[in-house]
Amino acid sequence: MELIINGLSKTYGSGVKALDNVTLTIPTGMFGLLGPNGAGKSTLMRILATLQEADAGTVQLGDLDVLNDKEGVRKVLGYLPQEFGVYPRVSAYQMLDHIALLKGVVNGGERKALVEALLQKVNLWEHRKRRIAGFSGGMKQRFGIAQSLIGEPKLIIVDEPTAGLDPGERNRFYNLLTEIGENVVVILSTHIVQDVQELCSNMAIINKGKLLYAGSPNNALRGIDGRVWEKSITKAELERYATSHRLISNKLVAGRPVIHVLGDQLPEEGFVRTEPTLEDVFFSTITADTTANTVRA
Ligand code: ADP
């Protein structure tokens, strides 16, 4: 089964074009939707999760017309939003039991077995009697995964899941996500390149509502192979390089900026060719888009 998005657009009342004619096919497995803040990721996730209306376009999940059959979608959807908003003062066990009931697991014995299995799966069994409001960020996210798995979903949407998690929590969350079945479409929306690098076999990059890349991370890396150059510079030189070269990233290493620039030839003395990373792909795609916009304007 695939999720087929065709010509999807959404403009807010403020005039912001959050999605601009997005056409994208998402296969089963883990799919990374990568974009900077404000790119339109949450708008897309909310439309797919039936929480928001699109202005134009179609979305098909197998036989299901996602934009028109909202009831049908909700039956097969697992959604982990960026923020739950208010965390309930009830225990993890009570909350999962309640959500399972809402999702139609009416048989008490069946529900008990399901809730217990989910709590074990996301490693919250020993905390099952604690109130969710008192959970750490990582525990809340794991609880979020547990509730999104109720009802054997075919489409799982995870919006910015690792923001605010410490490295240990992030790893536990990654491990959990990779256990979700291969036959489910899982969309992971994130601005963190590492999330996509570690988890996703396919990805898309969006910026300002436009789809800029769709394909595998490996193909994206091949696209800039041999064209990424690295140099350690001083802070004072940064502005000069930013204007004279196609700067795609700038990281501090032991207090000194290490820059990556994109180019077909050695940009100048002192640069060395370096293996591209997904971060290089991301920033070169985004900056190409920004440059194109500047030229047009
Ligand atoms: P992302 O999730 O990638 O950060 P969003 O989908 O939240 O992006 O936002 C895309 C654009 O739409 C941004 O410019 C944002 O300010 C704008 N936007 C998002 N939600 C609303 C809203 N409810 N009303 C008006 N503008 C919005």
CSV table of C-alpha atoms and ligand atoms in Angstrom, one decimal:
chain,number,residue,atom,x,y,z
A,1,MET,CA,0.0,0.0,0.0
A,2,GLU,CA,1.1,3.5,-0.8
A,3,LEU,CA,0.1,7.0,0.3
A,4,ILE,CA,-0.4,9.0,-2.9
A,5,ILE,CA,-0.5,12.8,-2.5
A,6,ASN,CA,-1.4,14.8,-5.6
A,7,GLY,CA,-1.4,18.6,-6.1
A,8,LEU,CA,-2.0,19.3,-2.4
A,9,SER,CA,-2.2,23.0,-1.6
A,10,LYS,CA,-3.1,25.0,1.5
A,11,THR,CA,-3.0,28.8,2.0
A,12,TYR,CA,-3.9,30.2,5.4
A,13,GLY,CA,-6.1,33.3,5.9
A,14,SER,CA,-2.9,35.3,6.6
A,15,GLY,CA,-1.9,34.7,3.0
A,16,VAL,CA,0.9,32.2,3.9
A,17,LYS,CA,1.1,29.4,1.3
A,18,ALA,CA,1.9,26.5,3.7
A,19,LEU,CA,1.6,23.9,0.9
A,20,ASP,CA,2.2,24.7,-2.7
A,21,ASN,CA,1.0,21.9,-5.1
A,22,VAL,CA,2.8,19.1,-3.3
A,23,THR,CA,2.8,15.8,-5.2
A,24,LEU,CA,4.5,12.8,-3.5
A,25,THR,CA,4.2,9.1,-3.2
A,26,ILE,CA,5.0,7.5,0.1
A,27,PRO,CA,5.7,3.8,0.2
A,28,THR,CA,5.4,1.5,3.3
A,29,GLY,CA,8.3,1.7,5.8
A,30,MET,CA,9.8,4.7,7.5
A,31,PHE,CA,9.6,7.9,5.5
A,32,GLY,CA,11.3,11.1,6.6
A,33,LEU,CA,9.7,14.5,5.8
A,34,LEU,CA,12.5,16.9,6.3
A,35,GLY,CA,12.2,20.7,6.3
A,36,PRO,CA,13.2,23.8,8.3
A,37,ASN,CA,10.8,25.4,10.8
A,38,GLY,CA,7.9,26.9,8.9
A,39,ALA,CA,8.3,24.6,5.8
A,40,GLY,CA,4.8,23.3,6.0
A,41,LYS,CA,5.4,19.9,7.6
A,42,SER,CA,2.8,20.2,10.4
A,43,THR,CA,0.2,21.5,7.9
A,44,LEU,CA,0.8,18.4,5.8
A,45,MET,CA,0.7,16.1,8.8
A,46,ARG,CA,-2.5,17.7,10.1
A,47,ILE,CA,-4.2,17.4,6.7
A,48,LEU,CA,-3.2,13.7,6.4
A,49,ALA,CA,-4.4,13.2,10.0
A,50,THR,CA,-7.9,14.7,9.0
A,51,LEU,CA,-7.4,17.6,11.4
A,52,GLN,CA,-7.3,20.2,8.8
A,53,GLU,CA,-8.8,20.9,5.4
A,54,ALA,CA,-6.7,21.3,2.2
A,55,ASP,CA,-7.6,23.9,-0.4
A,56,ALA,CA,-6.9,21.6,-3.4
A,57,GLY,CA,-5.5,18.2,-4.2
A,58,THR,CA,-6.1,14.6,-3.5
A,59,VAL,CA,-4.7,12.0,-1.1
A,60,GLN,CA,-5.2,8.3,-1.5
A,61,LEU,CA,-4.2,5.5,0.9
A,62,GLY,CA,-4.8,2.3,-0.9
A,63,ASP,CA,-8.5,2.5,-1.7
A,64,LEU,CA,-9.2,5.2,0.8
A,65,ASP,CA,-9.9,8.8,-0.2
A,66,VAL,CA,-8.1,10.5,2.7
A,67,LEU,CA,-9.5,14.0,2.2
A,68,ASN,CA,-13.1,12.9,1.9
A,69,ASP,CA,-13.4,9.7,4.0
A,70,LYS,CA,-12.3,11.1,7.4
A,71,GLU,CA,-14.0,8.4,9.4
A,72,GLY,CA,-12.3,5.7,7.3
A,73,VAL,CA,-8.9,7.4,7.8
A,74,ARG,CA,-9.3,7.6,11.6
A,75,LYS,CA,-9.9,3.9,11.8
A,76,VAL,CA,-6.4,3.2,10.3
A,77,LEU,CA,-4.5,6.2,11.6
A,78,GLY,CA,-2.0,6.4,14.4
A,79,TYR,CA,-1.1,10.0,15.1
A,80,LEU,CA,1.6,11.3,17.4
A,81,PRO,CA,1.3,15.1,17.4
A,82,GLN,CA,4.1,17.5,18.2
A,83,GLU,CA,2.5,18.4,21.5
A,84,PHE,CA,-0.4,16.7,23.2
A,85,GLY,CA,-1.3,20.0,24.8
A,86,VAL,CA,-2.4,19.3,28.3
A,87,TYR,CA,-1.1,16.1,29.8
A,88,PRO,CA,-3.8,14.3,31.7
A,89,ARG,CA,-3.5,13.8,35.4
A,90,VAL,CA,-4.5,10.1,35.0
A,91,SER,CA,-2.1,7.2,34.9
A,92,ALA,CA,-0.6,5.8,31.7
A,93,TYR,CA,-2.6,2.6,32.2
A,94,GLN,CA,-6.0,4.4,32.6
A,95,MET,CA,-5.3,6.7,29.7
A,96,LEU,CA,-4.4,3.9,27.2
A,97,ASP,CA,-7.4,1.9,28.4
A,98,HIS,CA,-9.6,4.9,27.8
A,99,ILE,CA,-8.2,5.6,24.3
A,100,ALA,CA,-8.5,1.9,23.4
A,101,LEU,CA,-12.2,2.0,24.4
A,102,LEU,CA,-12.7,5.1,22.2
A,103,LYS,CA,-11.0,3.3,19.3
A,104,GLY,CA,-13.6,0.5,19.7
A,105,VAL,CA,-11.8,-2.1,21.7
A,106,VAL,CA,-15.0,-2.8,23.8
A,107,ASN,CA,-14.1,-6.3,25.1
A,108,GLY,CA,-12.6,-5.8,28.6
A,109,GLY,CA,-10.3,-8.8,28.5
A,110,GLU,CA,-9.1,-7.9,25.0
A,111,ARG,CA,-8.5,-4.3,26.1
A,112,LYS,CA,-6.5,-5.3,29.2
A,113,ALA,CA,-4.3,-7.6,27.1
A,114,LEU,CA,-3.7,-4.9,24.5
A,115,VAL,CA,-2.9,-2.1,27.0
A,116,GLU,CA,-0.5,-4.4,29.0
A,117,ALA,CA,1.3,-5.4,25.8
A,118,LEU,CA,1.7,-1.8,24.7
A,119,LEU,CA,3.0,-0.7,28.0
A,120,GLN,CA,5.6,-3.5,27.9
A,121,LYS,CA,6.5,-2.6,24.3
A,122,VAL,CA,7.2,1.0,25.0
A,123,ASN,CA,9.0,0.2,28.2
A,124,LEU,CA,6.5,2.0,30.5
A,125,TRP,CA,5.3,-1.1,32.3
A,126,GLU,CA,6.9,-0.1,35.6
A,127,HIS,CA,5.5,3.4,35.3
A,128,ARG,CA,2.0,2.4,34.3
A,129,LYS,CA,0.5,3.7,37.6
A,130,ARG,CA,2.2,7.1,37.4
A,131,ARG,CA,0.4,10.2,36.1
A,132,ILE,CA,1.4,11.1,32.5
A,133,ALA,CA,1.7,14.8,33.6
A,134,GLY,CA,4.8,13.8,35.6
A,135,PHE,CA,6.5,11.9,32.8
A,136,SER,CA,9.8,13.1,31.3
A,137,GLY,CA,9.9,14.2,27.6
A,138,GLY,CA,11.1,10.8,26.4
A,139,MET,CA,8.5,8.9,28.5
A,140,LYS,CA,5.7,11.2,27.1
A,141,GLN,CA,6.9,10.4,23.5
A,142,ARG,CA,6.9,6.7,24.2
A,143,PHE,CA,3.4,7.0,25.7
A,144,GLY,CA,2.5,8.8,22.5
A,145,ILE,CA,3.8,5.9,20.4
A,146,ALA,CA,1.8,3.4,22.5
A,147,GLN,CA,-1.5,5.3,22.0
A,148,SER,CA,-0.8,5.7,18.3
A,149,LEU,CA,-0.4,1.9,17.9
A,150,ILE,CA,-3.8,1.1,19.2
A,151,GLY,CA,-6.0,-0.4,16.5
A,152,GLU,CA,-3.2,-1.7,14.3
A,153,PRO,CA,-2.9,1.4,12.2
A,154,LYS,CA,-1.9,1.3,8.5
A,155,LEU,CA,-0.7,4.9,8.5
A,156,ILE,CA,1.3,6.3,11.4
A,157,ILE,CA,2.2,10.0,11.5
A,158,VAL,CA,4.8,11.3,13.9
A,159,ASP,CA,5.3,15.0,14.0
A,160,GLU,CA,8.7,16.4,15.3
A,161,PRO,CA,9.1,13.5,17.7
A,162,THR,CA,12.6,14.0,19.0
A,163,ALA,CA,12.6,17.7,19.7
A,164,GLY,CA,13.5,18.2,23.3
A,165,LEU,CA,14.7,14.6,23.9
A,166,ASP,CA,18.1,14.0,25.4
A,167,PRO,CA,20.4,11.6,23.4
A,168,GLY,CA,19.5,8.5,25.5
A,169,GLU,CA,15.8,9.2,25.2
A,170,ARG,CA,16.2,9.8,21.5
A,171,ASN,CA,17.9,6.4,21.0
A,172,ARG,CA,15.2,4.6,22.9
A,173,PHE,CA,12.6,6.3,20.8
A,174,TYR,CA,14.5,5.4,17.5
A,175,ASN,CA,14.6,1.8,18.6
A,176,LEU,CA,10.9,1.8,19.3
A,177,LEU,CA,10.0,3.3,15.9
A,178,THR,CA,12.1,0.7,14.0
A,179,GLU,CA,10.0,-2.0,15.6
A,180,ILE,CA,6.9,-0.8,13.8
A,181,GLY,CA,5.9,-3.1,11.0
A,182,GLU,CA,7.4,-2.9,7.5
A,183,ASN,CA,3.8,-3.0,6.1
A,184,VAL,CA,2.8,0.3,7.6
A,185,VAL,CA,3.3,3.7,6.1
A,186,VAL,CA,5.2,5.7,8.8
A,187,ILE,CA,5.8,9.4,8.2
A,188,LEU,CA,8.3,11.1,10.4
A,189,SER,CA,8.2,14.8,10.2
A,190,THR,CA,11.3,16.5,11.5
A,191,HIS,CA,13.8,19.3,11.1
A,192,ILE,CA,16.5,17.1,12.6
A,193,VAL,CA,18.6,15.5,9.8
A,194,GLN,CA,19.9,12.8,12.1
A,195,ASP,CA,16.4,11.4,12.6
A,196,VAL,CA,16.1,10.7,8.9
A,197,GLN,CA,19.6,9.5,8.6
A,198,GLU,CA,19.2,6.8,11.3
A,199,LEU,CA,15.7,5.7,10.5
A,200,CYS,CA,14.4,6.3,7.0
A,201,SER,CA,14.8,4.4,3.8
A,202,ASN,CA,13.0,7.1,1.9
A,203,MET,CA,12.6,10.9,2.4
A,204,ALA,CA,11.4,14.2,1.1
A,205,ILE,CA,12.7,17.7,1.6
A,206,ILE,CA,10.2,20.5,1.7
A,207,ASN,CA,10.7,24.2,2.1
A,208,LYS,CA,8.2,27.1,2.0
A,209,GLY,CA,5.5,24.7,1.1
A,210,LYS,CA,7.3,23.3,-1.9
A,211,LEU,CA,8.6,19.7,-2.5
A,212,LEU,CA,12.3,20.0,-3.3
A,213,TYR,CA,13.4,16.4,-3.2
A,214,ALA,CA,11.9,13.0,-2.9
A,215,GLY,CA,13.8,9.7,-3.0
A,216,SER,CA,16.2,7.7,-0.9
A,217,PRO,CA,18.9,9.4,1.3
A,218,ASN,CA,21.5,7.4,-0.6
A,219,ASN,CA,20.4,8.8,-3.9
A,220,ALA,CA,20.4,12.3,-2.5
A,221,LEU,CA,24.0,11.8,-1.2
A,222,ARG,CA,25.1,10.5,-4.7
A,223,GLY,CA,23.7,13.7,-6.2
A,224,ILE,CA,26.3,15.9,-4.5
A,225,ASP,CA,29.1,13.3,-4.2
A,226,GLY,CA,32.5,14.9,-5.0
A,227,ARG,CA,31.1,18.5,-4.8
A,228,VAL,CA,31.4,19.2,-1.1
A,229,TRP,CA,34.5,21.0,0.2
A,230,GLU,CA,35.6,21.6,3.7
A,231,LYS,CA,37.8,24.2,5.3
A,232,SER,CA,38.5,25.4,8.9
A,233,ILE,CA,38.4,29.2,9.0
A,234,THR,CA,38.4,32.0,11.5
A,235,LYS,CA,35.1,33.7,12.6
A,236,ALA,CA,36.2,36.9,11.0
A,237,GLU,CA,36.4,35.2,7.6
A,238,LEU,CA,33.0,33.7,7.8
A,239,GLU,CA,31.1,36.6,6.2
A,240,ARG,CA,33.5,36.7,3.2
A,241,TYR,CA,33.1,33.0,2.5
A,242,ALA,CA,29.3,33.3,2.9
A,243,THR,CA,29.2,35.9,0.1
A,244,SER,CA,31.9,34.5,-2.2
A,245,HIS,CA,31.0,30.8,-2.1
A,246,ARG,CA,28.0,28.5,-2.0
A,247,LEU,CA,28.2,28.0,1.7
A,248,ILE,CA,26.0,25.0,2.8
A,249,SER,CA,27.0,24.6,6.4
A,250,ASN,CA,29.0,26.1,9.1
A,251,LYS,CA,29.8,24.2,12.3
A,252,LEU,CA,32.0,25.2,15.2
A,253,VAL,CA,34.7,22.6,15.9
A,254,ALA,CA,36.7,23.4,19.1
A,255,GLY,CA,35.6,27.1,18.7
A,256,ARG,CA,36.6,27.5,15.1
A,257,PRO,CA,34.1,27.5,12.2
A,258,VAL,CA,34.4,24.6,9.8
A,259,ILE,CA,32.5,25.4,6.6
A,260,HIS,CA,31.2,23.2,3.8
A,261,VAL,CA,30.8,24.7,0.4
A,262,LEU,CA,29.4,23.2,-2.8
A,263,GLY,CA,31.3,23.4,-6.0
A,264,ASP,CA,32.4,21.4,-9.0
A,265,GLN,CA,36.1,22.4,-8.5
A,266,LEU,CA,38.4,23.2,-5.6
A,267,PRO,CA,36.9,26.5,-4.4
A,268,GLU,CA,40.4,27.8,-3.4
A,269,GLU,CA,43.6,26.9,-1.6
A,270,GLY,CA,43.0,25.2,1.8
A,271,PHE,CA,39.8,23.4,1.0
A,272,VAL,CA,39.6,19.6,1.0
A,273,ARG,CA,37.0,17.5,-0.7
A,274,THR,CA,34.8,15.7,1.9
A,275,GLU,CA,32.3,12.9,1.9
A,276,PRO,CA,28.8,14.4,1.7
A,277,THR,CA,26.5,14.0,4.7
A,278,LEU,CA,22.7,14.1,4.7
A,279,GLU,CA,23.1,17.5,6.4
A,280,ASP,CA,25.0,18.7,3.3
A,281,VAL,CA,22.1,17.4,1.1
A,282,PHE,CA,19.6,19.2,3.3
A,283,PHE,CA,21.3,22.6,3.4
A,284,SER,CA,22.4,22.5,-0.2
A,285,THR,CA,18.8,21.8,-1.2
A,286,ILE,CA,17.4,24.5,1.0
A,287,THR,CA,19.9,27.1,0.0
A,288,ALA,CA,19.5,26.4,-3.7
A,289,ASP,CA,15.8,27.1,-3.2
A,290,THR,CA,16.5,30.3,-1.3
A,291,THR,CA,19.0,31.5,-3.9
A,292,ALA,CA,16.5,30.7,-6.7
A,293,ASN,CA,13.9,32.8,-4.9
A,294,THR,CA,16.2,35.7,-4.4
A,295,VAL,CA,17.1,35.7,-8.1
A,296,ARG,CA,13.5,35.6,-9.1
A,297,ALA,CA,12.6,38.5,-6.7
B,1,ADP,P1,6.5,23.4,10.0
B,1,ADP,O1,5.7,22.3,10.7
B,1,ADP,O2,7.3,22.9,8.9
B,1,ADP,O3,7.3,24.2,11.0
B,1,ADP,P2,3.9,24.7,9.5
B,1,ADP,O4,3.1,23.8,8.7
B,1,ADP,O5,3.6,24.7,11.0
B,1,ADP,O6,5.5,24.4,9.2
B,1,ADP,O7,3.8,26.2,9.0
B,1,ADP,C1,4.0,26.5,7.6
B,1,ADP,C2,3.7,28.0,7.4
B,1,ADP,O8,2.3,28.3,7.7
B,1,ADP,C3,4.5,28.9,8.4
B,1,ADP,O9,4.8,30.1,7.7
B,1,ADP,C4,3.5,29.1,9.5
B,1,ADP,O10,3.8,30.4,10.1
B,1,ADP,C5,2.2,29.2,8.8
B,1,ADP,N1,1.1,28.7,9.6
B,1,ADP,C6,1.0,27.5,10.2
B,1,ADP,N2,-0.2,27.4,10.9
B,1,ADP,C7,-0.9,28.5,10.7
B,1,ADP,C8,-2.2,29.0,11.0
B,1,ADP,N3,-3.0,28.3,11.8
B,1,ADP,N4,-2.6,30.2,10.6
B,1,ADP,C9,-1.7,31.0,9.8
B,1,ADP,N5,-0.5,30.6,9.4
B,1,ADP,C10,-0.1,29.4,9.8
